[in-house]
Every structure is written in C-alpha cells, then in structure tokens.
Coordinates of C-alpha atoms and ligand atoms in Angstrom, one line a residue:
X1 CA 96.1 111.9 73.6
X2 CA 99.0 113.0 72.4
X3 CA 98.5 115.7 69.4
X4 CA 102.0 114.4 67.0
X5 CA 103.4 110.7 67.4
X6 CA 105.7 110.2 70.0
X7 CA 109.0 110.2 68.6
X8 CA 110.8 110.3 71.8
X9 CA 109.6 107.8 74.8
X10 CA 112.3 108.7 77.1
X11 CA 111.0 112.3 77.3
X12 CA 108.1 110.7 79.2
X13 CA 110.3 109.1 82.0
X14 CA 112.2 111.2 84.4
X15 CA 113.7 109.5 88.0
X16 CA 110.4 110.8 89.6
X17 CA 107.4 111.8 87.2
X18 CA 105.9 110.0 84.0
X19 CA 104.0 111.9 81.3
X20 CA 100.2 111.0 81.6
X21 CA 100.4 109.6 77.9
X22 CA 102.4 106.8 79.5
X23 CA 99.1 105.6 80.8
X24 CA 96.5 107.1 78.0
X25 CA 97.9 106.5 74.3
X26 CA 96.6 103.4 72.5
X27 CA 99.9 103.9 70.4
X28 CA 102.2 103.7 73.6
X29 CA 100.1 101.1 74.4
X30 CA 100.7 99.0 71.2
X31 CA 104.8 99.3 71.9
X32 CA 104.1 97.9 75.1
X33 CA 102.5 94.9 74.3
X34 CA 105.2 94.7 71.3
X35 CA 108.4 95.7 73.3
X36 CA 107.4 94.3 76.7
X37 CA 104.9 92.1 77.1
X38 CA 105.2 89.7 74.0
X39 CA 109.1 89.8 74.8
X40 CA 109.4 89.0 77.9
X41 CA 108.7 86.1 80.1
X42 CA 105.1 86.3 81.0
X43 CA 103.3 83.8 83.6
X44 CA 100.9 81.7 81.5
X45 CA 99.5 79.6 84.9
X46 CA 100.4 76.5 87.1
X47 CA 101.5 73.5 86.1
X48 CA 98.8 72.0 88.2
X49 CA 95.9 73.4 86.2
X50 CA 96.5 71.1 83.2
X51 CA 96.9 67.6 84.9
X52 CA 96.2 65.2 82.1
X53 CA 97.4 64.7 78.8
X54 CA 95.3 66.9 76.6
X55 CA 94.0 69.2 79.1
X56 CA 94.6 73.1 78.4
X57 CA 94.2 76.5 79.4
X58 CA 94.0 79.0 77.2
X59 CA 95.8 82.4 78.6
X60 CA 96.2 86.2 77.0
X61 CA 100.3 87.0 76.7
X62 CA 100.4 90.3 75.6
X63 CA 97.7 91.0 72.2
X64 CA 97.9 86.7 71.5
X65 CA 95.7 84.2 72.5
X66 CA 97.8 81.6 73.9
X67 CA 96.9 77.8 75.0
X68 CA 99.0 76.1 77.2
X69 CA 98.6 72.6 77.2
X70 CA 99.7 69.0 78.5
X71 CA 101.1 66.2 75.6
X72 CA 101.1 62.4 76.4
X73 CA 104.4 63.0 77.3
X74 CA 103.9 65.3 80.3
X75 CA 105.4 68.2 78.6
X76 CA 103.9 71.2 78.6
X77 CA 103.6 73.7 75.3
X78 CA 102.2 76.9 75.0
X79 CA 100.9 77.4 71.2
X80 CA 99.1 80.3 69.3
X81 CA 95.5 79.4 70.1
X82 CA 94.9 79.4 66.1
X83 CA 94.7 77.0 63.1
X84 CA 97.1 77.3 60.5
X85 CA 94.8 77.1 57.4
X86 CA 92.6 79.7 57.7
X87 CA 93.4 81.3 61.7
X88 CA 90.1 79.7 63.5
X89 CA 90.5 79.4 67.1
X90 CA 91.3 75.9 68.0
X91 CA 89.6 75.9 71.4
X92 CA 87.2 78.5 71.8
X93 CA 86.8 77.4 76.0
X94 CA 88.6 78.5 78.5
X95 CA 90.3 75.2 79.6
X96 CA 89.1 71.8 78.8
X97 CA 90.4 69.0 77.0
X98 CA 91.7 68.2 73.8
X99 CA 91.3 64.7 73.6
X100 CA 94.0 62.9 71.9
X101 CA 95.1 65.8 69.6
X102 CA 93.5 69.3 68.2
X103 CA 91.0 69.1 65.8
X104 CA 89.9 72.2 64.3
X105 CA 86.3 72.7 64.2
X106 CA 86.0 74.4 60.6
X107 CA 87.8 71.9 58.1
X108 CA 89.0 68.7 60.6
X109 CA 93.2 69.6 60.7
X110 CA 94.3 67.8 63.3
X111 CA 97.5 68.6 65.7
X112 CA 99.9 67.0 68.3
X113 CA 99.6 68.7 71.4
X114 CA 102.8 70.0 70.8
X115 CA 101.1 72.1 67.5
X116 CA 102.5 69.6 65.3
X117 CA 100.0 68.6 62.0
X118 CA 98.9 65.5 62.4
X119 CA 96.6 65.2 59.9
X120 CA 95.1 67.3 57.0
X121 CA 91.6 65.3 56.0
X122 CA 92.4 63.8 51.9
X123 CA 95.2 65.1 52.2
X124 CA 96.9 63.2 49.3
X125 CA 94.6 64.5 46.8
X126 CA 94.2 67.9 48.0
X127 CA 97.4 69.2 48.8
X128 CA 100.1 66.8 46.3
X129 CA 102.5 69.1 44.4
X130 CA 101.7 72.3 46.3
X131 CA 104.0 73.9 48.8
X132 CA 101.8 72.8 52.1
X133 CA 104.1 69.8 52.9
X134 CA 103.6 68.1 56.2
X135 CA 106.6 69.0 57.2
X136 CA 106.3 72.7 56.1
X137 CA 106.5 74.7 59.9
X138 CA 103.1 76.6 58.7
X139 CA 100.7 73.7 58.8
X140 CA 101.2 73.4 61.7
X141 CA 100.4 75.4 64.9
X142 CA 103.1 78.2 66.2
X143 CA 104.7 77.2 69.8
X144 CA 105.4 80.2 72.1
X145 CA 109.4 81.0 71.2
X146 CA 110.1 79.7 75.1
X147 CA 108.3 78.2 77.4
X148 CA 110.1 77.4 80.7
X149 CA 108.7 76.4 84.3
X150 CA 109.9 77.4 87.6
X151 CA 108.8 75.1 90.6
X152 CA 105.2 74.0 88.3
X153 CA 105.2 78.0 87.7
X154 CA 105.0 78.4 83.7
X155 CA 106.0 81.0 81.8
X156 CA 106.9 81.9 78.2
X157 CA 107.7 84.6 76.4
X158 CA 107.1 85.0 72.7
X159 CA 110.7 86.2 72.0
X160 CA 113.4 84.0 71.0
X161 CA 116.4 86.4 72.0
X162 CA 116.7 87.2 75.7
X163 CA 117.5 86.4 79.5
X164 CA 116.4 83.1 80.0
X165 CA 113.7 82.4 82.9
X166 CA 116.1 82.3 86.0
X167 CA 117.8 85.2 85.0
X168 CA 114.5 87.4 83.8
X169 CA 113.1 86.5 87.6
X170 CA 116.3 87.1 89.7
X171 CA 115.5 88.2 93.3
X172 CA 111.7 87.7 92.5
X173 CA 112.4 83.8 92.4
X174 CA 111.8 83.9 96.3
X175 CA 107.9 84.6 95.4
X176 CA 107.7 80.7 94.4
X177 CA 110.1 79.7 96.8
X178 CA 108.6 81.0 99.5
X179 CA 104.9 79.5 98.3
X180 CA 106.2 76.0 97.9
X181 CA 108.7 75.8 100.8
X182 CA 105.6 76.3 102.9
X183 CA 104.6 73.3 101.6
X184 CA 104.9 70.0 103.7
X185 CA 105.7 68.5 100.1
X186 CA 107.6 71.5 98.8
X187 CA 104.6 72.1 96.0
X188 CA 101.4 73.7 95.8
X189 CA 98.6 73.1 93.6
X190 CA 96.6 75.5 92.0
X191 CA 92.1 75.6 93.4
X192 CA 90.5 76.1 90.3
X193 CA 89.1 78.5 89.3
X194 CA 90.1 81.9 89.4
X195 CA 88.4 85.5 89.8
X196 CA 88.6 87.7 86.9
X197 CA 88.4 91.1 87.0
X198 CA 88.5 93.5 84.1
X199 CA 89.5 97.2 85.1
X200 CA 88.5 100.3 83.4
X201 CA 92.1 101.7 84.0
X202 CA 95.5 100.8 82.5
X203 CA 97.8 97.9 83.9
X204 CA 100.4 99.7 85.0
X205 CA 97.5 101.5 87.9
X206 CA 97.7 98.2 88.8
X207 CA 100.8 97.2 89.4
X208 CA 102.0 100.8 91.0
X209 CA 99.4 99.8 93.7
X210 CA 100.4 96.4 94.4
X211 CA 103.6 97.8 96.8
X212 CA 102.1 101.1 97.2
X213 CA 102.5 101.2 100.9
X214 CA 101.1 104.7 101.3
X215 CA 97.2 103.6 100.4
X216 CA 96.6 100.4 102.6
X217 CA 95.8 103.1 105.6
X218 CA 94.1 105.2 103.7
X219 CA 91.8 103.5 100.8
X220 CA 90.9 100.7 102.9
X221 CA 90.7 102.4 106.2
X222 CA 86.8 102.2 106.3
X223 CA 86.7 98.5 105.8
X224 CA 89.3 97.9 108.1
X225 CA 87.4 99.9 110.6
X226 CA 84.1 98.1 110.0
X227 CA 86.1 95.2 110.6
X228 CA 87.8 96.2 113.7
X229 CA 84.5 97.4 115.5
X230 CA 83.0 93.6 114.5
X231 CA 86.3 92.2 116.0
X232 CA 86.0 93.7 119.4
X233 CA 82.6 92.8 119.7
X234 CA 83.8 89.0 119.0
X235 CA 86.7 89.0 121.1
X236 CA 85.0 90.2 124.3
X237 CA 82.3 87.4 123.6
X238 CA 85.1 84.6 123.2
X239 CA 86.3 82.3 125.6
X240 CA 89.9 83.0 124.8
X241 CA 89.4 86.7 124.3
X242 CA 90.0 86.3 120.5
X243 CA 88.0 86.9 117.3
X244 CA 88.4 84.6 114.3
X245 CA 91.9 85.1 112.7
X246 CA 90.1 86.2 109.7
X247 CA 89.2 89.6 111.1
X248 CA 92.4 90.5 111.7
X249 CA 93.1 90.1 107.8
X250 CA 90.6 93.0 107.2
X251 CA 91.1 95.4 110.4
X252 CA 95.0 95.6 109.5
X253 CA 93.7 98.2 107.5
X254 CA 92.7 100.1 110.1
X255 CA 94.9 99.2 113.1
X256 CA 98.2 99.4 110.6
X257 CA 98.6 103.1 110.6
X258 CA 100.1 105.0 107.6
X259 CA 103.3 105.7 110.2
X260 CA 103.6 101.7 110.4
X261 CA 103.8 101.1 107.2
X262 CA 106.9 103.1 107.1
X263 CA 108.6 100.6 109.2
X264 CA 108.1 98.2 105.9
X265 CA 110.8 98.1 103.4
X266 CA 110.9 97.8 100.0
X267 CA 113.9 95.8 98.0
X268 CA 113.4 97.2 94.1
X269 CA 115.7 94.9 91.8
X270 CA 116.3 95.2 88.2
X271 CA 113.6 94.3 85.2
X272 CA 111.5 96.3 87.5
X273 CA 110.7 93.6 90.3
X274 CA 110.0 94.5 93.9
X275 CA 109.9 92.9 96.9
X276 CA 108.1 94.3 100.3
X277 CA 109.2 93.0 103.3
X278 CA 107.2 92.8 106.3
X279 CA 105.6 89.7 108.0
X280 CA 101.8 89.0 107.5
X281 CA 101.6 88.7 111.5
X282 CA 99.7 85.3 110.4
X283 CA 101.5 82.8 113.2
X284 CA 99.3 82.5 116.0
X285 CA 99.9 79.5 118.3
X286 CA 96.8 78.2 118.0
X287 CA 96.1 74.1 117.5
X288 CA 95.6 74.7 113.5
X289 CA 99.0 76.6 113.6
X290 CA 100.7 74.1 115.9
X291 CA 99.6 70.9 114.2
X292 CA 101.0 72.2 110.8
X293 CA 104.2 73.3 112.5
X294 CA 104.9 69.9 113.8
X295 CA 104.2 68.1 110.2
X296 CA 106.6 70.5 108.5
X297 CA 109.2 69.9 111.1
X298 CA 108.6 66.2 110.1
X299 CA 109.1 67.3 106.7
X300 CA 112.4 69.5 106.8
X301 CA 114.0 69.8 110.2
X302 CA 113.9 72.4 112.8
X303 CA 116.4 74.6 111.4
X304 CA 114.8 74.9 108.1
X305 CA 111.7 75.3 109.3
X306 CA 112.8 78.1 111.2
X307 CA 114.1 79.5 107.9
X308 CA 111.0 78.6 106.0
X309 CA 108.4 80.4 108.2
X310 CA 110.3 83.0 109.0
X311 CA 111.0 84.7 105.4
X312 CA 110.3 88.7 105.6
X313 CA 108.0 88.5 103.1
X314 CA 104.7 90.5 102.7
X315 CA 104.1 91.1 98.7
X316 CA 106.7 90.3 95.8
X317 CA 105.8 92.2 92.2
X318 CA 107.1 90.7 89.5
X319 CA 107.2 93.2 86.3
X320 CA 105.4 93.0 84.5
X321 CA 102.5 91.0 85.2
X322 CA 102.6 89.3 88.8
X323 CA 101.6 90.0 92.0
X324 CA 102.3 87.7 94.6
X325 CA 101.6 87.2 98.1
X326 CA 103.5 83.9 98.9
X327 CA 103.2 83.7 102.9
X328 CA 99.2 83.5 101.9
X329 CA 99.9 81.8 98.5
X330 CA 98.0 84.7 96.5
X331 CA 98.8 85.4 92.7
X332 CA 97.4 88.1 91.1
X333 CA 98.3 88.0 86.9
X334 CA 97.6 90.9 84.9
X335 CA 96.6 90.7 81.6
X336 CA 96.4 94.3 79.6
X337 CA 93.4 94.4 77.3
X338 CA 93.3 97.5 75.9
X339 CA 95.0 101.0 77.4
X340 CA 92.2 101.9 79.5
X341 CA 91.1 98.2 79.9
X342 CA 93.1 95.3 81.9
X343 CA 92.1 92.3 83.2
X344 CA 93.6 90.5 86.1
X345 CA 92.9 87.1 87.5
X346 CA 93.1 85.9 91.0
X347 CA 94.3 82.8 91.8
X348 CA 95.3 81.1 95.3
X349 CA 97.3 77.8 95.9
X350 CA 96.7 74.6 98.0
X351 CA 99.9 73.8 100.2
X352 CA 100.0 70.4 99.5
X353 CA 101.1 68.5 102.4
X354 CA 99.7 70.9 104.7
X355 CA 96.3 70.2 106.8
X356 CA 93.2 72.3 106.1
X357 CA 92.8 74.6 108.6
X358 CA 96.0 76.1 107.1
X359 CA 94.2 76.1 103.4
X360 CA 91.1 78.1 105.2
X361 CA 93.5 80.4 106.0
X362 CA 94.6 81.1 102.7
X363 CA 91.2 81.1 101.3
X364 CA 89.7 83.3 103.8
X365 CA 92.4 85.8 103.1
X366 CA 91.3 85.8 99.0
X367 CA 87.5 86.3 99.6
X368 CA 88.4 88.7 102.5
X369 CA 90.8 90.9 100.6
X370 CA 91.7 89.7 97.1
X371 CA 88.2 88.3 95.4
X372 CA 85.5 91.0 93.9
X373 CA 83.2 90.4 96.5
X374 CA 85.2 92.3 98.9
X375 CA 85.6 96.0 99.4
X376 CA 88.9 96.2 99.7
X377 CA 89.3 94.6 96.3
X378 CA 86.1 97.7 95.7
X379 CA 87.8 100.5 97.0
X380 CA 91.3 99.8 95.2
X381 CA 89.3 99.5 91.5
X382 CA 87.8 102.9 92.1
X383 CA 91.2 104.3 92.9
X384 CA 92.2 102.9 89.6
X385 CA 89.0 103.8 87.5
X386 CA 89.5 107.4 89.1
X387 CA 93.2 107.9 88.7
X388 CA 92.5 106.4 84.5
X389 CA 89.8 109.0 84.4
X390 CA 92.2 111.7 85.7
X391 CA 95.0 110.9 83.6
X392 CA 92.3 111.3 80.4
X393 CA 92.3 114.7 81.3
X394 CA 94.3 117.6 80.8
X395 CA 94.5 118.7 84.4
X396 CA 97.9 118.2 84.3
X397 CA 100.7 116.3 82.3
X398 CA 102.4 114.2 85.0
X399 CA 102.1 111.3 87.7
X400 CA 104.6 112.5 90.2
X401 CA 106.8 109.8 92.2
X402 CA 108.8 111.8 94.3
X403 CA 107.9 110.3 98.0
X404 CA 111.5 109.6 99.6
X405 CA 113.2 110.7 96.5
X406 CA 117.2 110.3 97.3
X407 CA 117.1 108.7 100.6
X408 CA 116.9 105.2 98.5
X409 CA 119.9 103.3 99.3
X410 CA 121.8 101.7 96.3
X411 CA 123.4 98.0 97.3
X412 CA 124.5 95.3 94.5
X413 CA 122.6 96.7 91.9
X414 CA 119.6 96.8 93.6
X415 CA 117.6 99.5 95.8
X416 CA 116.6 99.7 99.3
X417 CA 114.6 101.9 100.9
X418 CA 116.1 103.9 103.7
X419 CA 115.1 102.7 107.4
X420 CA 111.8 104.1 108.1
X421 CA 111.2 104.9 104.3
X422 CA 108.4 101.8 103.8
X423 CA 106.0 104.0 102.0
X424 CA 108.9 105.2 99.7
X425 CA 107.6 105.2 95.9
X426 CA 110.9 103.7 94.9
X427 CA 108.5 100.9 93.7
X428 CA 107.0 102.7 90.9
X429 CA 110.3 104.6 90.0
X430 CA 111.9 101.3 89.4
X431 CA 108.7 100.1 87.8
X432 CA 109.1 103.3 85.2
X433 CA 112.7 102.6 85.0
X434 CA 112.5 99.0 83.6
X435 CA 109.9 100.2 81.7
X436 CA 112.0 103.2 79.7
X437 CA 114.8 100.3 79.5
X438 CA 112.3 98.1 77.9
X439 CA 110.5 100.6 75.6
X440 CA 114.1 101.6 74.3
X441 CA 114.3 98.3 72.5
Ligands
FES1 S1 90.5 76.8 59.7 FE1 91.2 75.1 60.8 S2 90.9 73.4 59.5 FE2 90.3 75.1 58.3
FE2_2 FE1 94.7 98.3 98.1

C-alpha cells in the first residue's frame, strides 16, 4: 500500500505503465467507485428480466445496492434498495416480486414502484405537525439520478450531470446492435439465471483481459489442445468428417496461434471502450445454419442480412463494466466488491425469432467457455488471482503496457491498431487513459 495518501493520481498513469497501487489501495479504490463507477452509466440488466409489474432485480452499481424494477405502467426505475425511515433493505432477494407496491418488512411503509410513499401505517396520528410530509422527497425511496435503456439494455448512472446514454456508449452501441439485429425479431431476451463469479483480484484484471489478445494462445492452450485431440477423434468417426461445432469453440485455443491473433484488430474509442474485430468463424452451412438463414432473410431482406451476419465483430468492452460477445450473445457485467474482490455475472441472450439449434449454439459456447464449470473460465481466474497477488507485492512498482507502443494508428478520435498489430495492448492503454480522465474529476 501506498506509505503517504496519494495526492497525485496522474503520477500513477503514464501512456504505457500504471503504478501497482492503481490495482492495490482500498483508497484508490474508494475514488473509483466515487468518480467512476457511481457516475457513470453502469448496466443494471435486461429489460426482459423484469416482465411484470412488480417484478425486480436487485443489482450492485458501484458501493449501492440498487433494485431495478417494473411499475404498472411498464416503466422501469432503478431505486436505492433501502427504506427511508430507518435504511432496512426493502427486498432482501435477489429478484422476485413486489406485489402491488414495496412494503418494508420492519415498520409496514409502503412505496410505488417508482419509490414513491405510498403509505406510512397511522400516519395521521404519528407523523401530523412534524416535518415528514408525504410529499417530503425523503419518505420516500431515492431513484437512481438516470436510468435510460438502449434496445431493452438498462443502464443508469447515479450522477445527474453527464453525457447522456447514447453519447457515454458511442461506437460501443454496436455491442447491442449487433445482439439484436441477429434477431429474427430484432430483440433478445435474457435466460435466467446468470453465473456469478466472485474474483480474488481487482476489476480492472478483468477487464484488461477481456481484449487481451496475447493470452487466448497461451493461457488456454491446454484446454484447447485437450479439445482438439477429442475433435479429431470425432471427426474421423463422423459421416461427414466433422465433430460437433461445439469443439471448435474450445480447440480455437489451440489451433489459433499467438501469430493469428495478430491478424485481429482492435478499434479503442474514447471513455475507454474497445472493440475487437475478428469473426467468431461460427457460420457453417449446416441445416441448423441454413434454416435460420432463410427466416432472417424473411425477416429483413437479403442485403441486410448480408450486413447483419457479416459484422467484424469478435468481443466489444464497454468501460467500465461490460464485456460483450454479441455474435454469441454473451454479457459479462462486472461488479467491483472490494479492491482485491470483484464479482462478475454471466449472462447469455435468447434470439427471439430465431430457431433453437441456433440458441444451443449460444448456450454451448457459455458452459464451454464463459460459465465456472469450464477451464477456460479456470485458467483466466488464476491469471487474475496471480497477477492480484503479484501486484500486493513489492517486486516491482509497475504493470507495463508497452506491446506495439507507437505503431497505433490515430483516426477520428479514435485508435486503431496497426495491420498485423492484433495483440497490441492499445486496449488497456486506452482503458488507463479513460481511467486518469475519469479519476481527475
Ligand atoms: S425501516 Fe422501513 S418501515 Fe421502518
Ligand atoms: Fe482468457
């Protein structure tokens, strides 16, 4: 830790290292969550995951416990997940429903979904001539400052000054649009429920991974190998000479070398957001493939089809808390905890519209490579556990982001990685930048 406060955070960022407190301070930590993640426009979950009138999710956006829930009126609020008289959670569940209103469990307030009071019980006699008026703003429940959607994607941010949501996203819009355009019906809807996975590392290990393209080859290569061996096997046993698509999704690891992955690119925009381009190699011509094909040509045409399926996607981050992988409709959210402590949940989407071979697809692909269960999910958590534990130490005072440093290509206020620059740390420079931007206030 560090030995006198930290007067000066932008001494910790330079274009291509970060001090180690960065990652290990509790006090850097509490700016974070003060200057970054309760400011800005954090994803709280999917429209899809509160139905009904009533229902709720409760959700962490930065150090608050948050509920977002649906009113009679099909609007959706995000509240303070706390009672006004004397701060007892409202819902102590994870999701639910609410009934009709809130009712607090210790004293019987009751609240409008939209965190309105409804009632206070006799309250006439118990609260005539003081100063907690019905209409006094702290009887009832505190709303999120915004709360905006974007294509059944909600978000708020606890801050009432700032970009608004389109503008905060910019060029990482494409992660929703891509998931939805997918769709026969141009939506998706959220399979219930997610993985949750708390880390023994700090959430920004996590997101500096997420278009790391250097590790795939490397970390994962032993699954991927594993995988690869069991693929050949199948494949000379099959009819057609093929093995189930879903082996390919694991011996990428191994068959995508680390020289391949420089033929990626990465796209790093402001606020920190990042896209990696490369196709997930996920359109075979098989029936399953075909049959979908020819409903969402019913849906949209050939020509936008064509544009549909064939967006160069393979991962969009969006700082500082989403990892996407739209082609497969993945979402990873992460959720800091503590500064050694994150959690992240893992969600996948339904293409609705689409038939269900194509949902396998996506579901094989987040208990193959995005759920706990799987080692490649295994072998990234130890990186991140190990690179926490090294950081704790005082083997040395800097992460280093130097790979490719000055062959980035600067276009319209964005960055680009150089042709054959895919494993570029451009990601995590940008990531640092937004961060020093953020942290300034
Ligand atoms: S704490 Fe909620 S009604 Fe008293
Ligand atoms: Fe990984």
């Amino acid at each position: 830790m560090l030995r006198e406060p930290i007067t000066d955070l932008s001494k910790c960022v330079e274009p291509d290292r970060v001090r180690r407190e960065v990652y290990t301070d509790p006090q850097i930590f509490e700016l974070e969550m003060q200057r970054i993640h309760e400011r800005v426009w954090i994803y709280c979950g999917h429209e899809s995951q509160i139905p009904k009138s009533g229902d709720y999710y409760t959700v962490q956006v930065g150090r608050q416990p948050m509920v977002m829930v649906r009113g009679s009126d099909g609007q959706v609020s995000v509240l303070y997940n706390r009672c006004p008289h004397r701060g007892n959670m409202m819902v102590g569940d994870r999701y639910g429903n609410t009934g009709e209103f809130f009712r607090c469990s210790y004293h019987a307030w009751t609240f409008h979904h939209d965190g309105r009071l409804k009632n206070i019980p006799m309250y006439e006699s118990g609260y005539g001539g003081t100063r907690y008026t019905r209409d006094n703003p702290d009887c009832s429940m505190k709303r999120a400052a915004r709360v905006e959607s974007y294509r059944g994607f909600v978000f708020c941010s606890l801050a009432h000054d700032g970009p608004g949501l389109p503008e905060f996203l910019g060029e990482s819009k494409v992660a929703f649009d891509d998931m939805c355009d997918r769709a026969p019906e141009g939506e998706v809807e959220v399979v219930p429920n997610c993985f949750r996975v708390i880390q023994r590392s700090n959430w920004k290990i996590f997101l500096e991974n997420q278009l790391d393209a250097l590790h795939p080859s490397v970390t994962h290569q032993s699954t991927g190998r594993a995988a690869h061996e069991v693929e050949k096997e199948l494949a000379k046993k099959a009819k057609k000479g093929e093995a189930p698509l879903s082996y390919h999704m694991l011996s990428a690891f191994a068959t995508v070398t680390i020289d391949k992955w420089d033929a990626f690119q990465t796209i790093n925009y402001r606020n920190g957001h990042c896209i990696l381009t490369g196709y997930m190699g996920l359109r075979p011509q098989d029936p399953d493939t075909l049959a979908y094909d020819k409903i969402m040509i019913e849906a949209y045409g050939e020509k936008r089809f064509n544009e549909i399926v064939g967006v160069n996607i393979h991962h969009v981050l969006i700082y500082p808390g989403l990892s996407v992988q739209s082609p497969l409709q993945q979402l990873r959210a992460v959720r800091p905890l503590g500064v050694d402590r994150t959690l992240t949940e893992i969600w996948h989407f339904r293409l609705k519209g689409a038939p269900e071979p194509i949902y396998r697809r996506s579901l094989a692909y987040y208990n193959l490579v995005n759920s706990p269960a799987t080692l490649v999910n295994a072998d990234d958590l130890e990186n991140f556990w190990k690179c926490h534990q090294g950081l704790a130490s005082e083997g040395g005072d800097w992460v280093t982001f130097g790979r490719h440093l000055g062959r980035d290509i600067e276009k319209d206020g964005h960055v680009e990685t150089a042709p054959n620059c895919g494993t570029s740390e451009a990601p995590m420079r940008n990531q640092m930048k937004a961060w020093a931007e953020y942290m300034r206030g």
